[in-house]
Structure formats: structure tokens, C-alpha cells
Short mmCIF file of C-alpha atoms in Angstrom, two decimals:
data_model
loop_
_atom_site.label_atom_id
_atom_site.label_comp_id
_atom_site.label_asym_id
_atom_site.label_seq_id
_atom_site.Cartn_x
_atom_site.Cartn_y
_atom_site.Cartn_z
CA UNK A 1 31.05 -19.27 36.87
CA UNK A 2 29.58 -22.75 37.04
CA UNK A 3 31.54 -25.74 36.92
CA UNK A 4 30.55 -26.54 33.66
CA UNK A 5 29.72 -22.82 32.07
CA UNK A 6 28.97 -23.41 28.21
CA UNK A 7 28.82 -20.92 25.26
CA UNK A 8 24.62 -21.07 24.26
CA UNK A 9 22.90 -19.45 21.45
CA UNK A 10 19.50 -18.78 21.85
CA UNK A 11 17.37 -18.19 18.68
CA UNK A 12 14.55 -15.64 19.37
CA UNK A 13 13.92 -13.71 21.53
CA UNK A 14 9.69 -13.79 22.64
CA UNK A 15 9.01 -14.99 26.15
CA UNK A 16 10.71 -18.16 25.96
CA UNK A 17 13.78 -16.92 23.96
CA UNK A 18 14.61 -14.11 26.25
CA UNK A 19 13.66 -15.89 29.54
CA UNK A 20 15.94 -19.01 28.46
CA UNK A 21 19.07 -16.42 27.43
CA UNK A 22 18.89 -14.26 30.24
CA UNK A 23 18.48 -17.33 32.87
CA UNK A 24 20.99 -19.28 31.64
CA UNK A 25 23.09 -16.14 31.54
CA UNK A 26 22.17 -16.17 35.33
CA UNK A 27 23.49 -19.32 35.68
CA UNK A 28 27.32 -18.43 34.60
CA UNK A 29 26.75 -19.58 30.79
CA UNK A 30 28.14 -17.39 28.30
CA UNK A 31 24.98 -16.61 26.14
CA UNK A 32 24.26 -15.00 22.54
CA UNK A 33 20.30 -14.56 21.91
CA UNK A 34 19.66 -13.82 17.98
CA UNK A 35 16.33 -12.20 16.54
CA UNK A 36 15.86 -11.03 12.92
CA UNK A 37 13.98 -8.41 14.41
CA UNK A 38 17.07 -5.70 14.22
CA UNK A 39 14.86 -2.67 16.30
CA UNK A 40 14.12 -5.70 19.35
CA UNK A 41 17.54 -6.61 19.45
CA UNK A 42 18.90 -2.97 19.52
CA UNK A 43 16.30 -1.90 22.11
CA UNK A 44 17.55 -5.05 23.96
CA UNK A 45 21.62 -4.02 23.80
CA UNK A 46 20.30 -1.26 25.40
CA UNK A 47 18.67 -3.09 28.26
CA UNK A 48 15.16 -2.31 27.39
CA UNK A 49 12.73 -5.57 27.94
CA UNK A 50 9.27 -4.76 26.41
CA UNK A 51 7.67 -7.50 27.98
CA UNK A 52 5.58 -7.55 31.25
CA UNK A 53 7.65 -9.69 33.12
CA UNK A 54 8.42 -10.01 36.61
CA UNK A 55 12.69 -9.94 37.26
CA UNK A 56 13.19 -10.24 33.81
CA UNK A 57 14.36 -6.66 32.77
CA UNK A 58 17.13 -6.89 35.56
CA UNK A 59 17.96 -10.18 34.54
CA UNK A 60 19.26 -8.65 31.03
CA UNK A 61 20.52 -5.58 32.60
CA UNK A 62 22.86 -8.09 34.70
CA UNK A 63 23.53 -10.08 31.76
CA UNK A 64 24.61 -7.46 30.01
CA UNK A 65 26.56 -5.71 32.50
CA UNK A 66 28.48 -8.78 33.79
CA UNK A 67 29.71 -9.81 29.85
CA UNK A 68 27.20 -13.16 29.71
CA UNK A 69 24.78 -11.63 27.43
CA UNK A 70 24.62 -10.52 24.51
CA UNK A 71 21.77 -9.80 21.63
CA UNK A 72 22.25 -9.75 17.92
CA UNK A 73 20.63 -9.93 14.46
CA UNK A 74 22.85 -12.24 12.78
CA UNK A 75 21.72 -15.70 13.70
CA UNK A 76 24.07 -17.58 11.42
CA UNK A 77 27.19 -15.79 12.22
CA UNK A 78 26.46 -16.45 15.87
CA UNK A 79 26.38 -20.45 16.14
CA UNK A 80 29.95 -20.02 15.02
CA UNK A 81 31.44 -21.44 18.20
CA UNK A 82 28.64 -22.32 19.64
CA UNK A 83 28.15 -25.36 22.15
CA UNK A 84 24.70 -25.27 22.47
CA UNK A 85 21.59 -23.69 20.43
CA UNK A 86 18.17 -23.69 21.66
CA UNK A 87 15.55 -22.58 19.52
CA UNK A 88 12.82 -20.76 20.63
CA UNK A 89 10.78 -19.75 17.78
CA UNK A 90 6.96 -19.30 17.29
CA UNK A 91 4.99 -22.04 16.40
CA UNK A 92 1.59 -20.32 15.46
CA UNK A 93 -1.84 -22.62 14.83
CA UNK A 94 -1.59 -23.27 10.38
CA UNK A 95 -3.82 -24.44 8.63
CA UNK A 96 -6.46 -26.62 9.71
CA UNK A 97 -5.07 -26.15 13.71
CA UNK A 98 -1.81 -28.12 12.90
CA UNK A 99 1.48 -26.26 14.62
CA UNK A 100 3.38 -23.78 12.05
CA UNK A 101 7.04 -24.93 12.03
CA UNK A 102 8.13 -22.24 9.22
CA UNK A 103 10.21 -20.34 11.69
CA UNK A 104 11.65 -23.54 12.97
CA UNK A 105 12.54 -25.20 9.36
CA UNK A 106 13.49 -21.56 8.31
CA UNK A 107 16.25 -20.74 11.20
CA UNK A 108 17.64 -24.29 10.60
CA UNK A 109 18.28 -23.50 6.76
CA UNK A 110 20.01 -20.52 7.91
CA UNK A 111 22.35 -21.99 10.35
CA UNK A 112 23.19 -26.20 8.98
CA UNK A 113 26.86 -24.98 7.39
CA UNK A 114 27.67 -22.65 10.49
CA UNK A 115 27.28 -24.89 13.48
CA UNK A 116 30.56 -26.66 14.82
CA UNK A 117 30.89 -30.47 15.01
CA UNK A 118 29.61 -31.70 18.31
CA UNK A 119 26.89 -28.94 18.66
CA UNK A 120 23.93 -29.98 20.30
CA UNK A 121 20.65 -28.32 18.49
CA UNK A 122 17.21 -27.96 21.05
CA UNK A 123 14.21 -27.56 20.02
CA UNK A 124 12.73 -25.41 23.00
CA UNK A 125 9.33 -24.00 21.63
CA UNK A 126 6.15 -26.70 21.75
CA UNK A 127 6.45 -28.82 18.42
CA UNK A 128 4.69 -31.89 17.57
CA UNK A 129 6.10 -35.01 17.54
CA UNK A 130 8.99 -35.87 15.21
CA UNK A 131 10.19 -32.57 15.09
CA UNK A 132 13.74 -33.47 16.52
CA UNK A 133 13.63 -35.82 13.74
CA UNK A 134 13.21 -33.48 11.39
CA UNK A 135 14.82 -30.46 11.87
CA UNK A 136 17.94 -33.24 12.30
CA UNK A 137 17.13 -34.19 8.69
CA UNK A 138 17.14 -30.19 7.69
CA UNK A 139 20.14 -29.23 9.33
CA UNK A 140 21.93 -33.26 6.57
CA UNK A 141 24.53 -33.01 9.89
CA UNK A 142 25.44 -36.27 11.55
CA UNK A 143 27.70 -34.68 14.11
CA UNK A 144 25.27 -32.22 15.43
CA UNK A 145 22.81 -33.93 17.40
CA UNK A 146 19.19 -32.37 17.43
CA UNK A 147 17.19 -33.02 21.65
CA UNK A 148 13.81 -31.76 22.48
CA UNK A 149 13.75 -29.31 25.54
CA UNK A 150 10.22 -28.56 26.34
CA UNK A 151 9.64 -25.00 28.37
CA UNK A 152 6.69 -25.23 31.21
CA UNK A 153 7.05 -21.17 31.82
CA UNK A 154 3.90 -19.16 32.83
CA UNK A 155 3.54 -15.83 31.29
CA UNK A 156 3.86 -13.29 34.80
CA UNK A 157 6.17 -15.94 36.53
CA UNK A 158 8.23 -17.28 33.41
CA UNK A 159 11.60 -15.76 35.26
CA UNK A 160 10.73 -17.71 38.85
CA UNK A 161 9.32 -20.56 36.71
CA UNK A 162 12.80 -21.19 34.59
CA UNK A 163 14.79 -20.60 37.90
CA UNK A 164 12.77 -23.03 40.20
CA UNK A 165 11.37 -26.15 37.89
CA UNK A 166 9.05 -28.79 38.93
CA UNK A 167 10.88 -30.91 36.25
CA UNK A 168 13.20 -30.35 33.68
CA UNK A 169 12.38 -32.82 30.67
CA UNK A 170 15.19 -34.08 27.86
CA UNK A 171 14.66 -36.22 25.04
CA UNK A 172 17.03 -37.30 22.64
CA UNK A 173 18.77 -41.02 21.55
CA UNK A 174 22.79 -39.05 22.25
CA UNK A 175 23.58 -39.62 25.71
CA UNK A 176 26.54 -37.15 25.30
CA UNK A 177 24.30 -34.59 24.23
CA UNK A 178 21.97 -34.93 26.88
CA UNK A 179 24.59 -34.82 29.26
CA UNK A 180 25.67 -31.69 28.44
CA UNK A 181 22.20 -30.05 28.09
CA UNK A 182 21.48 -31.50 31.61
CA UNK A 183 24.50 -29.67 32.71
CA UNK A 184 23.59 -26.57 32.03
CA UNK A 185 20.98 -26.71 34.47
CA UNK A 186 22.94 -28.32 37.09
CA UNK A 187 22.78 -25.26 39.17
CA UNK A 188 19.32 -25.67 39.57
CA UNK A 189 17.53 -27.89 42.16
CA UNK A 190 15.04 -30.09 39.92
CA UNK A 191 14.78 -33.37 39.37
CA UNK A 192 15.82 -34.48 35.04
CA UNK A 193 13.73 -36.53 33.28
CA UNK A 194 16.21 -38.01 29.96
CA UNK A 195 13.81 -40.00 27.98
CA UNK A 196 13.16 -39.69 24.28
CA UNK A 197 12.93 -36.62 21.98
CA UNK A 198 9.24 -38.26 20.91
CA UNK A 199 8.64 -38.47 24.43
CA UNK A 200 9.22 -35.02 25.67
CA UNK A 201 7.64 -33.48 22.79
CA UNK A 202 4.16 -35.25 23.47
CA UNK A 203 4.98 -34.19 27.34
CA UNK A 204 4.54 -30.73 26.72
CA UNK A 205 1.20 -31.29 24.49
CA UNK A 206 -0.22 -33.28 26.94
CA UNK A 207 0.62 -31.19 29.97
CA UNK A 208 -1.62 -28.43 28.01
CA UNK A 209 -3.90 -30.18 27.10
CA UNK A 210 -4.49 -31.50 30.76
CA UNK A 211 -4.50 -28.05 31.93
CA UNK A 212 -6.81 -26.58 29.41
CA UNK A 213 -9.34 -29.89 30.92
CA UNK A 214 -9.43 -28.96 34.12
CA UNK A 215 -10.22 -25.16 33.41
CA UNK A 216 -13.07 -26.80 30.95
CA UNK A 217 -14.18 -28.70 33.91
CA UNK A 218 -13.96 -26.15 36.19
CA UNK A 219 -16.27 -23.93 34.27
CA UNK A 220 -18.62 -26.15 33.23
CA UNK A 221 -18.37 -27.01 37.19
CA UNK A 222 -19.33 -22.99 37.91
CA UNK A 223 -22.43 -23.41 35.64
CA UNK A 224 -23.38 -26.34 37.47
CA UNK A 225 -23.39 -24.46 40.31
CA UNK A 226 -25.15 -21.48 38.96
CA UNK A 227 -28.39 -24.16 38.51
CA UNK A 228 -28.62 -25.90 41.50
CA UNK A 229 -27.82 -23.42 44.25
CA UNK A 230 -23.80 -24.36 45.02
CA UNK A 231 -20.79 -21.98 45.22
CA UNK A 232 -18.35 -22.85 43.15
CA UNK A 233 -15.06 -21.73 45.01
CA UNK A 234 -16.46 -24.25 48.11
CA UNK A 235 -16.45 -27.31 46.17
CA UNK A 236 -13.51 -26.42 44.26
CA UNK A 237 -12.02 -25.75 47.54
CA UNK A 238 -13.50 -29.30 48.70
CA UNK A 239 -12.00 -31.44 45.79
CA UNK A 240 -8.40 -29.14 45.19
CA UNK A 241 -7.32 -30.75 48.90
CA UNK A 242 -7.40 -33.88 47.62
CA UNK A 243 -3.32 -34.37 46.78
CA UNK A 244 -4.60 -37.22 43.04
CA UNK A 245 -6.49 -33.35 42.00
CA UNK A 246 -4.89 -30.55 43.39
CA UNK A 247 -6.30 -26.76 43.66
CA UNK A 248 -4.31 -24.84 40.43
CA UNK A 249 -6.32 -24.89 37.59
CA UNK A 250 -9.89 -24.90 39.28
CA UNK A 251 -10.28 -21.42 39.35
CA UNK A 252 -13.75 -20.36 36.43
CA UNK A 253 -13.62 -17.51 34.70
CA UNK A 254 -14.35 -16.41 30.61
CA UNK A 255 -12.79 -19.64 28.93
CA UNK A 256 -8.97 -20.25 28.81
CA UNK A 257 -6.96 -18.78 26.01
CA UNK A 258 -3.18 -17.12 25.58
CA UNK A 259 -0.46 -18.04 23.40
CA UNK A 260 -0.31 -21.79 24.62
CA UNK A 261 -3.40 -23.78 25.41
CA UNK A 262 -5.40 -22.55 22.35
CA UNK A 263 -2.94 -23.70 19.51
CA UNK A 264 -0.89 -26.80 21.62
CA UNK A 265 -5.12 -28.25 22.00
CA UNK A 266 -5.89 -27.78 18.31
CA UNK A 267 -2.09 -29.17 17.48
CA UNK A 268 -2.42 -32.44 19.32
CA UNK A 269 -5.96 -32.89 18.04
CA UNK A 270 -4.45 -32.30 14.54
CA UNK A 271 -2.16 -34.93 15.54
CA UNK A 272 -4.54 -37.44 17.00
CA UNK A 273 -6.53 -37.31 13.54
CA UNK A 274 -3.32 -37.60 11.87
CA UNK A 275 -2.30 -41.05 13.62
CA UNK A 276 -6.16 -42.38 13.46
CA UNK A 277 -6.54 -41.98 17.18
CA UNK A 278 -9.93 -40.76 18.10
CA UNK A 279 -9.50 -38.72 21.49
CA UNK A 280 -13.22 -37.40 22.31
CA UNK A 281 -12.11 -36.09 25.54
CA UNK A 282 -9.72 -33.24 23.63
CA UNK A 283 -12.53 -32.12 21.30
CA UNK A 284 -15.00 -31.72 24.15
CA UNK A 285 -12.53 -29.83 25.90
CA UNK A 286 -12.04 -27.13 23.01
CA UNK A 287 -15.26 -26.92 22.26
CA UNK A 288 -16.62 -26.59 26.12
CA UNK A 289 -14.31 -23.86 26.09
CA UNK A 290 -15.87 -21.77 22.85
CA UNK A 291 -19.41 -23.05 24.38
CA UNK A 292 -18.40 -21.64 27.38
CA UNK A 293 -18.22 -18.39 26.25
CA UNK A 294 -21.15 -18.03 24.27
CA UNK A 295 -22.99 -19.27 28.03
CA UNK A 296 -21.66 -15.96 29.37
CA UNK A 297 -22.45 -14.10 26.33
CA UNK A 298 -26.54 -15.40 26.43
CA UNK A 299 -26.02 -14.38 30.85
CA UNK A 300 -25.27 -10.84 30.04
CA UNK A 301 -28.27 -10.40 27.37
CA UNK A 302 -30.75 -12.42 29.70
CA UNK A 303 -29.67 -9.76 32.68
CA UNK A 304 -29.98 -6.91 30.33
CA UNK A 305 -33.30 -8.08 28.54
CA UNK A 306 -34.94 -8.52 32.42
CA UNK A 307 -34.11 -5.12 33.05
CA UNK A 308 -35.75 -4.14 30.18
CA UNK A 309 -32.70 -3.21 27.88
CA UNK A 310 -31.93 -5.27 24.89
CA UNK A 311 -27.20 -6.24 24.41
CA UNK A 312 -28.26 -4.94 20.81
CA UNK A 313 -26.97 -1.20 21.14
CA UNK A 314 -25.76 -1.39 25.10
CA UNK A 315 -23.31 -0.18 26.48
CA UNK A 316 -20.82 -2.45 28.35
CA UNK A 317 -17.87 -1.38 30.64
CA UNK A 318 -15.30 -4.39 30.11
CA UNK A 319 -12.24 -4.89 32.85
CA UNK A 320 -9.55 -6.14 31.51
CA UNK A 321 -8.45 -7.45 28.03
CA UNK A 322 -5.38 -9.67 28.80
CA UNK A 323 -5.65 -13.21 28.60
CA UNK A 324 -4.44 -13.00 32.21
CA UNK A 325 -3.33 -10.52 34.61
CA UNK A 326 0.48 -9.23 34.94
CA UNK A 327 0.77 -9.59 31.44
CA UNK A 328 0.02 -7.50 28.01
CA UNK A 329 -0.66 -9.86 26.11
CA UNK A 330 -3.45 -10.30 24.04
CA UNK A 331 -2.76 -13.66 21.92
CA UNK A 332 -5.56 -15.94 21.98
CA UNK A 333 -7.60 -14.36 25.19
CA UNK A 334 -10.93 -15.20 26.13
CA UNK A 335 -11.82 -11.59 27.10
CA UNK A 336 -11.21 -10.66 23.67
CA UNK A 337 -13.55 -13.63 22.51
CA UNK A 338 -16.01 -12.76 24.88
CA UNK A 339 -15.79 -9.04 23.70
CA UNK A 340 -16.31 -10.50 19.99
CA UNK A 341 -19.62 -12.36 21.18
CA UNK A 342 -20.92 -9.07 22.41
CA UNK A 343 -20.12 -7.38 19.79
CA UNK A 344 -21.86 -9.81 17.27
CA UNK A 345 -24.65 -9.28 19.02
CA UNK A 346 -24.95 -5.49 18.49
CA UNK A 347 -22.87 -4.19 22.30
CA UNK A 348 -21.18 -1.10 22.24
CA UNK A 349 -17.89 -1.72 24.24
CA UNK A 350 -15.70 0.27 26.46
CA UNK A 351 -12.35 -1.37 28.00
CA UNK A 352 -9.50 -0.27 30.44
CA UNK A 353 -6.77 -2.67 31.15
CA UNK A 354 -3.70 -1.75 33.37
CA UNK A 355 -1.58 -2.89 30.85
CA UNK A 356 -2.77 -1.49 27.33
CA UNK A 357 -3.20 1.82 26.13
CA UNK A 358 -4.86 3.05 23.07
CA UNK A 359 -1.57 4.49 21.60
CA UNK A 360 -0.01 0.81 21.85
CA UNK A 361 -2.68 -1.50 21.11
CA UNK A 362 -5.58 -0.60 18.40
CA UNK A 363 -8.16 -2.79 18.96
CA UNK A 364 -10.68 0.26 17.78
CA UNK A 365 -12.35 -1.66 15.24
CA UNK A 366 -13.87 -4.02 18.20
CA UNK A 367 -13.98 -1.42 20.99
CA UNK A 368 -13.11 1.98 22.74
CA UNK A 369 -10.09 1.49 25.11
CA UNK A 370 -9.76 4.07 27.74
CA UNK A 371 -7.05 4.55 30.23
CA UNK A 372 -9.70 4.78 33.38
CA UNK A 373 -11.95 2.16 34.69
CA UNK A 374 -14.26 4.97 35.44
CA UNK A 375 -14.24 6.46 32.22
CA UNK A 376 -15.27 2.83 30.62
CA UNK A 377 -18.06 2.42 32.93
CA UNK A 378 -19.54 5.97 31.96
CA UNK A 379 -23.30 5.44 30.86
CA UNK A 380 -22.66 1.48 30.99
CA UNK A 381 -25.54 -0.62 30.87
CA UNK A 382 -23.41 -3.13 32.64
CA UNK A 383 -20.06 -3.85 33.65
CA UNK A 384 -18.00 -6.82 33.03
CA UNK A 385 -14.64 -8.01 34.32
CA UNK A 386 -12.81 -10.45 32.04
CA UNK A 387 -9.10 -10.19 33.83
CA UNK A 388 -8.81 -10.78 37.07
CA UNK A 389 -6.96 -7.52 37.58
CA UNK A 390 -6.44 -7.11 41.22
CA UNK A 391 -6.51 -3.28 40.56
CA UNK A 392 -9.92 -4.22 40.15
CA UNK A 393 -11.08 -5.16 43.22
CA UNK A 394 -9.63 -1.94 44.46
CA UNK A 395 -11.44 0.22 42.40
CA UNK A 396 -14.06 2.82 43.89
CA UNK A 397 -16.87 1.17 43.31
CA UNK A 398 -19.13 4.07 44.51
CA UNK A 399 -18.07 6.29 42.01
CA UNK A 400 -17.92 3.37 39.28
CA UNK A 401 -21.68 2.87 40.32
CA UNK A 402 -22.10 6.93 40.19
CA UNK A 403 -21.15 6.59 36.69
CA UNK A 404 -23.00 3.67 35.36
CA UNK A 405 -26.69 3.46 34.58
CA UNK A 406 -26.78 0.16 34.82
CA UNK A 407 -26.65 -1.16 37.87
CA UNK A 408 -25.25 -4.56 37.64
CA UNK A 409 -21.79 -6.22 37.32
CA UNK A 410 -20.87 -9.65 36.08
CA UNK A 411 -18.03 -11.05 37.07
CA UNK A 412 -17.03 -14.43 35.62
CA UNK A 413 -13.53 -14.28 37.63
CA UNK A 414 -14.44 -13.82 41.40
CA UNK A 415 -12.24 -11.25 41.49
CA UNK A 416 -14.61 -8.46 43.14
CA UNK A 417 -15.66 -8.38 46.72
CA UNK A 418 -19.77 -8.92 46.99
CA UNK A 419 -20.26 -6.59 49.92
CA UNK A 420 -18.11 -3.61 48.40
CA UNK A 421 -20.35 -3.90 45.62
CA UNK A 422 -23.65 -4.17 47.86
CA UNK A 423 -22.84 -0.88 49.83
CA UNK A 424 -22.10 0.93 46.68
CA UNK A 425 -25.86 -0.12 45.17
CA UNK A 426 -24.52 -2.10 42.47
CA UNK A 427 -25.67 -6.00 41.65
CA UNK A 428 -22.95 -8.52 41.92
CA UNK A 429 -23.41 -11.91 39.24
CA UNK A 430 -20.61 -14.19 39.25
CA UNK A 431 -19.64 -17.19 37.97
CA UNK A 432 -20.81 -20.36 39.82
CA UNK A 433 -21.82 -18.22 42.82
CA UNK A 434 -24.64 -16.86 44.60
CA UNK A 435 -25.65 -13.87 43.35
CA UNK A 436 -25.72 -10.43 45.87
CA UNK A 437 -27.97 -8.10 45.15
CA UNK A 438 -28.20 -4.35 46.15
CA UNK A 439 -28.53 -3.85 50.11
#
């Protein structure tokens, strides 16, 4: 146990919820994660994880089996004797791109006459600014105090991401309460930033939104490159050594989506309008992105239409669905926005994705998912990859190309190697990079 070992609630169980619980659990804290979904949390008491995530499952297994873990469906009755509640609820894009805080207002109607004097409340899911404030003024409880705990967890590395911070960020005006939400991370070699709640709420806004501006750049970088003659992973190799711009983030591809950067954008841009604060450089960055994608859309029909074949009625073999590899999860992801485009424009689509199945995931009113790569690119026109599978890149390209009458592949990711594709016949157009033709 740590030296300091606390009794923690954690409302909901998604990515964040589950990751925080069975972390923390980790840790030495004794931990309680509550979901109103009653079939999630019995699957969970059982040790089953549903999610793609790397450590995770064996981080609830041990969580479970050493006692500091446990799941259940009653959120109220579990902030009895709490010390500690994080909530870690969704906070969908509303109306007009503003965050949803129903969940968040909801949970703290159920739980404002349970919760023990002294109880610190955290908000852990991205809300807006003033939310401390007012889920405080939800909860009418001057003894509880109410701090803003921002997650920065990647989907695929969430478990290594929680375990091994670049920063752990606190806001809140109780210096008590941030003291003991510090310590519960004491274990962990990062350095605390205590500032206030308005403060770390913008943080995690404004992290996002600086992330989903360098992807914008980065692909409007790759079409850059694409007219003048450049390859785009040299220069962004070039300017990601120098230490003020760094290499993450630089990599093109079909637009940036997922459950984040789509909604936290259209949230702070919701919020700039709301305090009269014109911020051009957000709204070019959302709508470079959707731009983006219609770029790669017009690529595929100019390649088809100079072989002589019009996107109206082809058919396209798509790789990969996912917003990103190593994950399942289809919330907000450019491949499906892509796929949209083509479909709009009369494509007949065909997917695999290592991580869906047709059984699971009905997308059938957009596509045809099949469980083999090869199968997808039967009688395809074309083939496009749109996750940057690595199971892709190890596919067998001759007999992909034996099944295709097309004979060209766009790949927006740089995920395929040129001169596999060469040697099997097949035309290689990227993103931002010179194109190889068939040897």
C-alpha cells in the first residue's frame, strides 16, 4: 500500500473511467468504479475489459484479485465513504458544437446528499470552463470541494500514458483538496502543476486544439508537397528535430478525428464565440481538416476518371475503419468521413479492419465489411488505406493485386512499402510523396 492509500470512486467506466480506476487501483488506492450500465459492470466483476487496450485487461484482473477494485451499478450508494470521486463521464458535441454536460449535471444530482463532508469531487472528463464552478453549485455542498483533473490519455497507450505522465495538472482554490488529489499520484514520477480549476480546464482544450493544428498543418504540408515535387516525411523529418516543434503530430494521413479532437475543437470554438473572442486560427483548423478530406476524396475520382473509370459505381477496397490503429473505435474517424465522401459520390465500398467484424459493428448501410483484406479488394477499382494498420503493410500484396482490377492504391498514411507494391504490379499514390508506379 502507498503511504497515503485513499478510498476513490470513479464514476464511469469508458476509457478514461476504467483506465483512472484500475491505475489508481495499481497504485495501492482502494477503488470503487460505478456505471449505470448494469451488463458493463457485470461483464467487468468478471474481469472482462471490452476495450482494445494495451495492459488494461490485466490491470482489472489484478485489481480485482488483490481486493482494490471493485465495479458496481449503484453510483449513489457508493460515494458513501468515499474520499475521493472523479468523474469521468461523456461529454458528447450538443447543440451547435458546445460540450454536453448532461451526464455530468445528471451523476451530480444523484450523488449531492450521499457524499461525506470533506470529499473532494474531480471533474476528470474535458469540460469547458466553469464547470468546477458549477457542478460545485449542483452538488449546494460547502464542505465538498469540487477540482478539475484533466486526463491527457491516448486511446492504444491510455494504460502507459496514466502510469508515466508528462504532467499531471490540478486546479482548484482548496489547497487541502489539492493536496490530497496530488497524493494520490505521489507514486508516480511527474512533475504537478496546482493552478486554478479555470486554468486546467482551458489546459486540456487548448492542448487539443494545438494538436489537432499541427495535424491540419501537416496535411495541408503533404499537399504542398504533392504540387511542387517534395516528400513530405523529409521535411517533416527536417523541421520535427528542431526541440521549439518536435516530430509527434507531423505525421499526414485522412484528417484527424476520434472521440477527442473533433468535439474539444468545436467546444472551445463554441466558447471563444461565447466570450466575444474571435480565434481565426481554430476555425481554419476545423475546417482544413473537413477540406482536407474532400482533397482526397476529388484524388481518388481524378485517378479513377484518368483510367477511364468514373468513383460513380466503383468499387473501392478500404483498409481500415478506426480512427487509429490498436483501437476499435469508430467515434468521430476520418476513415469513416472519407468513406462518406465516396459514398456521396456514388462508390461502392468494401472494408476489413483488424479490429471490427460485421457481427459487432453494422455499418452496412455505408459499406460491406469483410473479415479479409483480400476479400475487400476483390474486383476493386482501387484500394485505399485509411488506418495505418501495420497488418497492412504485411499483407500479400501479390495476391491483393491478383484480386483487384484496378491497379492502383492510395495511401494517405505512408503506411505501405513503395517497392512491395512495385514488384507486385500495383501503383503506389501517397500522401505528400512521390508517386511509384508499376516496375
Amino acid at each position: 500500500m502507498p503511504a497515503e492509500s485513499r478510498r476513490v470512486v470513479v464514476v464511469g467506466t469508458g476509457y478514461v473511467g476504467l483506465t483512472t480506476g484500475a491505475c489508481l487501483a495499481s497504485l495501492g488506492h482502494r477503488v470503487v468504479c460505478a456505471d449505470a450500465d448494469a451488463a458493463k459492470v457485470a461483464a467487468l466483476r468478471r474481469g472482462e475489459v471490452a476495450l482494445l487496450e494495451p495492459d488494461l485487461h490485466e490491470l482489472v484482473r489484478d485489481g480485482l484479485d488483490g481486493g482494490r477494485l471493485a465495479f458496481t451499478g449503484d453510483t449513489a450508494a457508493a460515494v458513501d465513504d468515499a474520499e475521493v470521486v472523479f468523474l469521468c463521464l461523456p461529454t458528447p458535441m450538443g447543440l451547435g458544437g458546445a460540450a454536453d454536460l448532461a451526464a455530468v449535471e445528471a451523476v451530480a444530482g444523484q450523488i449531492r446528499h450521499r457524499l461525506p463532508a470533506g470529499c473532494v469531487v474531480v471533474d476528470k472528463s474535458t469540460v469547458p470552463v466553469g464547470t468546477a464552478e458549477r457542478v460545485a453549485a449542483l452538488l449546494g455542498r460547502s464542505d465538498v470541494p469540487v477540482l478539475s483533473n484533466p486526463e491527457f490519455l491516448r486511446e492504444g497507450s491510455a494504460v502507459h500514458d496514466f502510469l508515466h505522465p508528462d504532467r499531471i495538472v490540478i486546479g482548484g482554490g482548496d489547497p487541502a483538496a489539492l493536496d490530497r488529489v496530488a497524493g494520490l499520484y505521489r507514486a508516480l514520477d511527474a512533475p504537478v502543476l496546482r493552478c486554478a480549476a479555470a486554468d486546467a480546464e482551458l489546459a486540456k482544450y487548448a492542448a487539443n486544439f494545438f494538436l489537432a493544428m499541427k495535424l491540419s498543418f501537416a496535411n495541408n504540408l503533404a499537399v504542398l508537397c504533392d504540387a511542387v515535387g517534395a516528400d513530405v516525411s523529409e521535411v517533416t523529418a527536417a523541421i520535427g528535430l528542431d526541440p521549439r516543434i518536435g516530430p509527434a503530430f507531423l505525421r499526414p494521413g485522412p484528417g484527424w478525428g476520434g472521440s477527442c479532437l473533433p468535439k474539444d475543437t468545436h467546444a472551445l470554438l463554441t466558447a471563444c464565440e461565447g466570450a466575444g473572442v474571435d480565434f481565426p486560427l481554430l476555425r481554419a483548423t476545423i475546417e482544413t481538416n473537413v477540406a482536407h478530406q474532400h482533397h482526397l476524396v476529388d484524388r481518388i475520382a481524378a485517378d479513377l476518371d484518368a483510367g477511364g473509370r468514373s468513383l460513380a459505381g466503383a468499387r473501392l477496397a478500404l483498409l481500415g475503419l478506426t480512427f487509429k490503429a490498436g483501437t476499435a473505435d469508430l467515434r468521430d474517424s476520418p476513415a469513416l468521413a472519407v468513406a462518406r465522401l465516396l459514398r456521396a459520390r456514388g462508390a461502392v465500398l468494401v472494408a476489413a479492419d483488424p479490429a471490427l467484424s460485421a457481427e459487432t459493428t453494422d455499418l452496412s448501410d455505408l459499406l460491406t465489411l469483410v473479415e479479409d483484406p483480400t476479400e475487400a479488394a476483390d474486383g476493386a477499382d482501387a484500394c485505399v488505406v485509411l488506418t495505418e494498420w501495420p497488418e497492412f503493410r504485411a499483407l500479400d500484396w501479390e495476391r491483393m493485386a491478383g484480386h483487384m482490377r484496378g491497379r492502383t492504391v492510395h495511401d494517405p498514411r505512408g503506411v505501405l512499402d513503395p517497392d512491395r507494391l512495385a514488384r507486385a504490379g500495383l501503383a503506389l499514390h501517397g500522401l505528400g510523396r512521390p508517386r511509384v508506379l508499376t516496375g
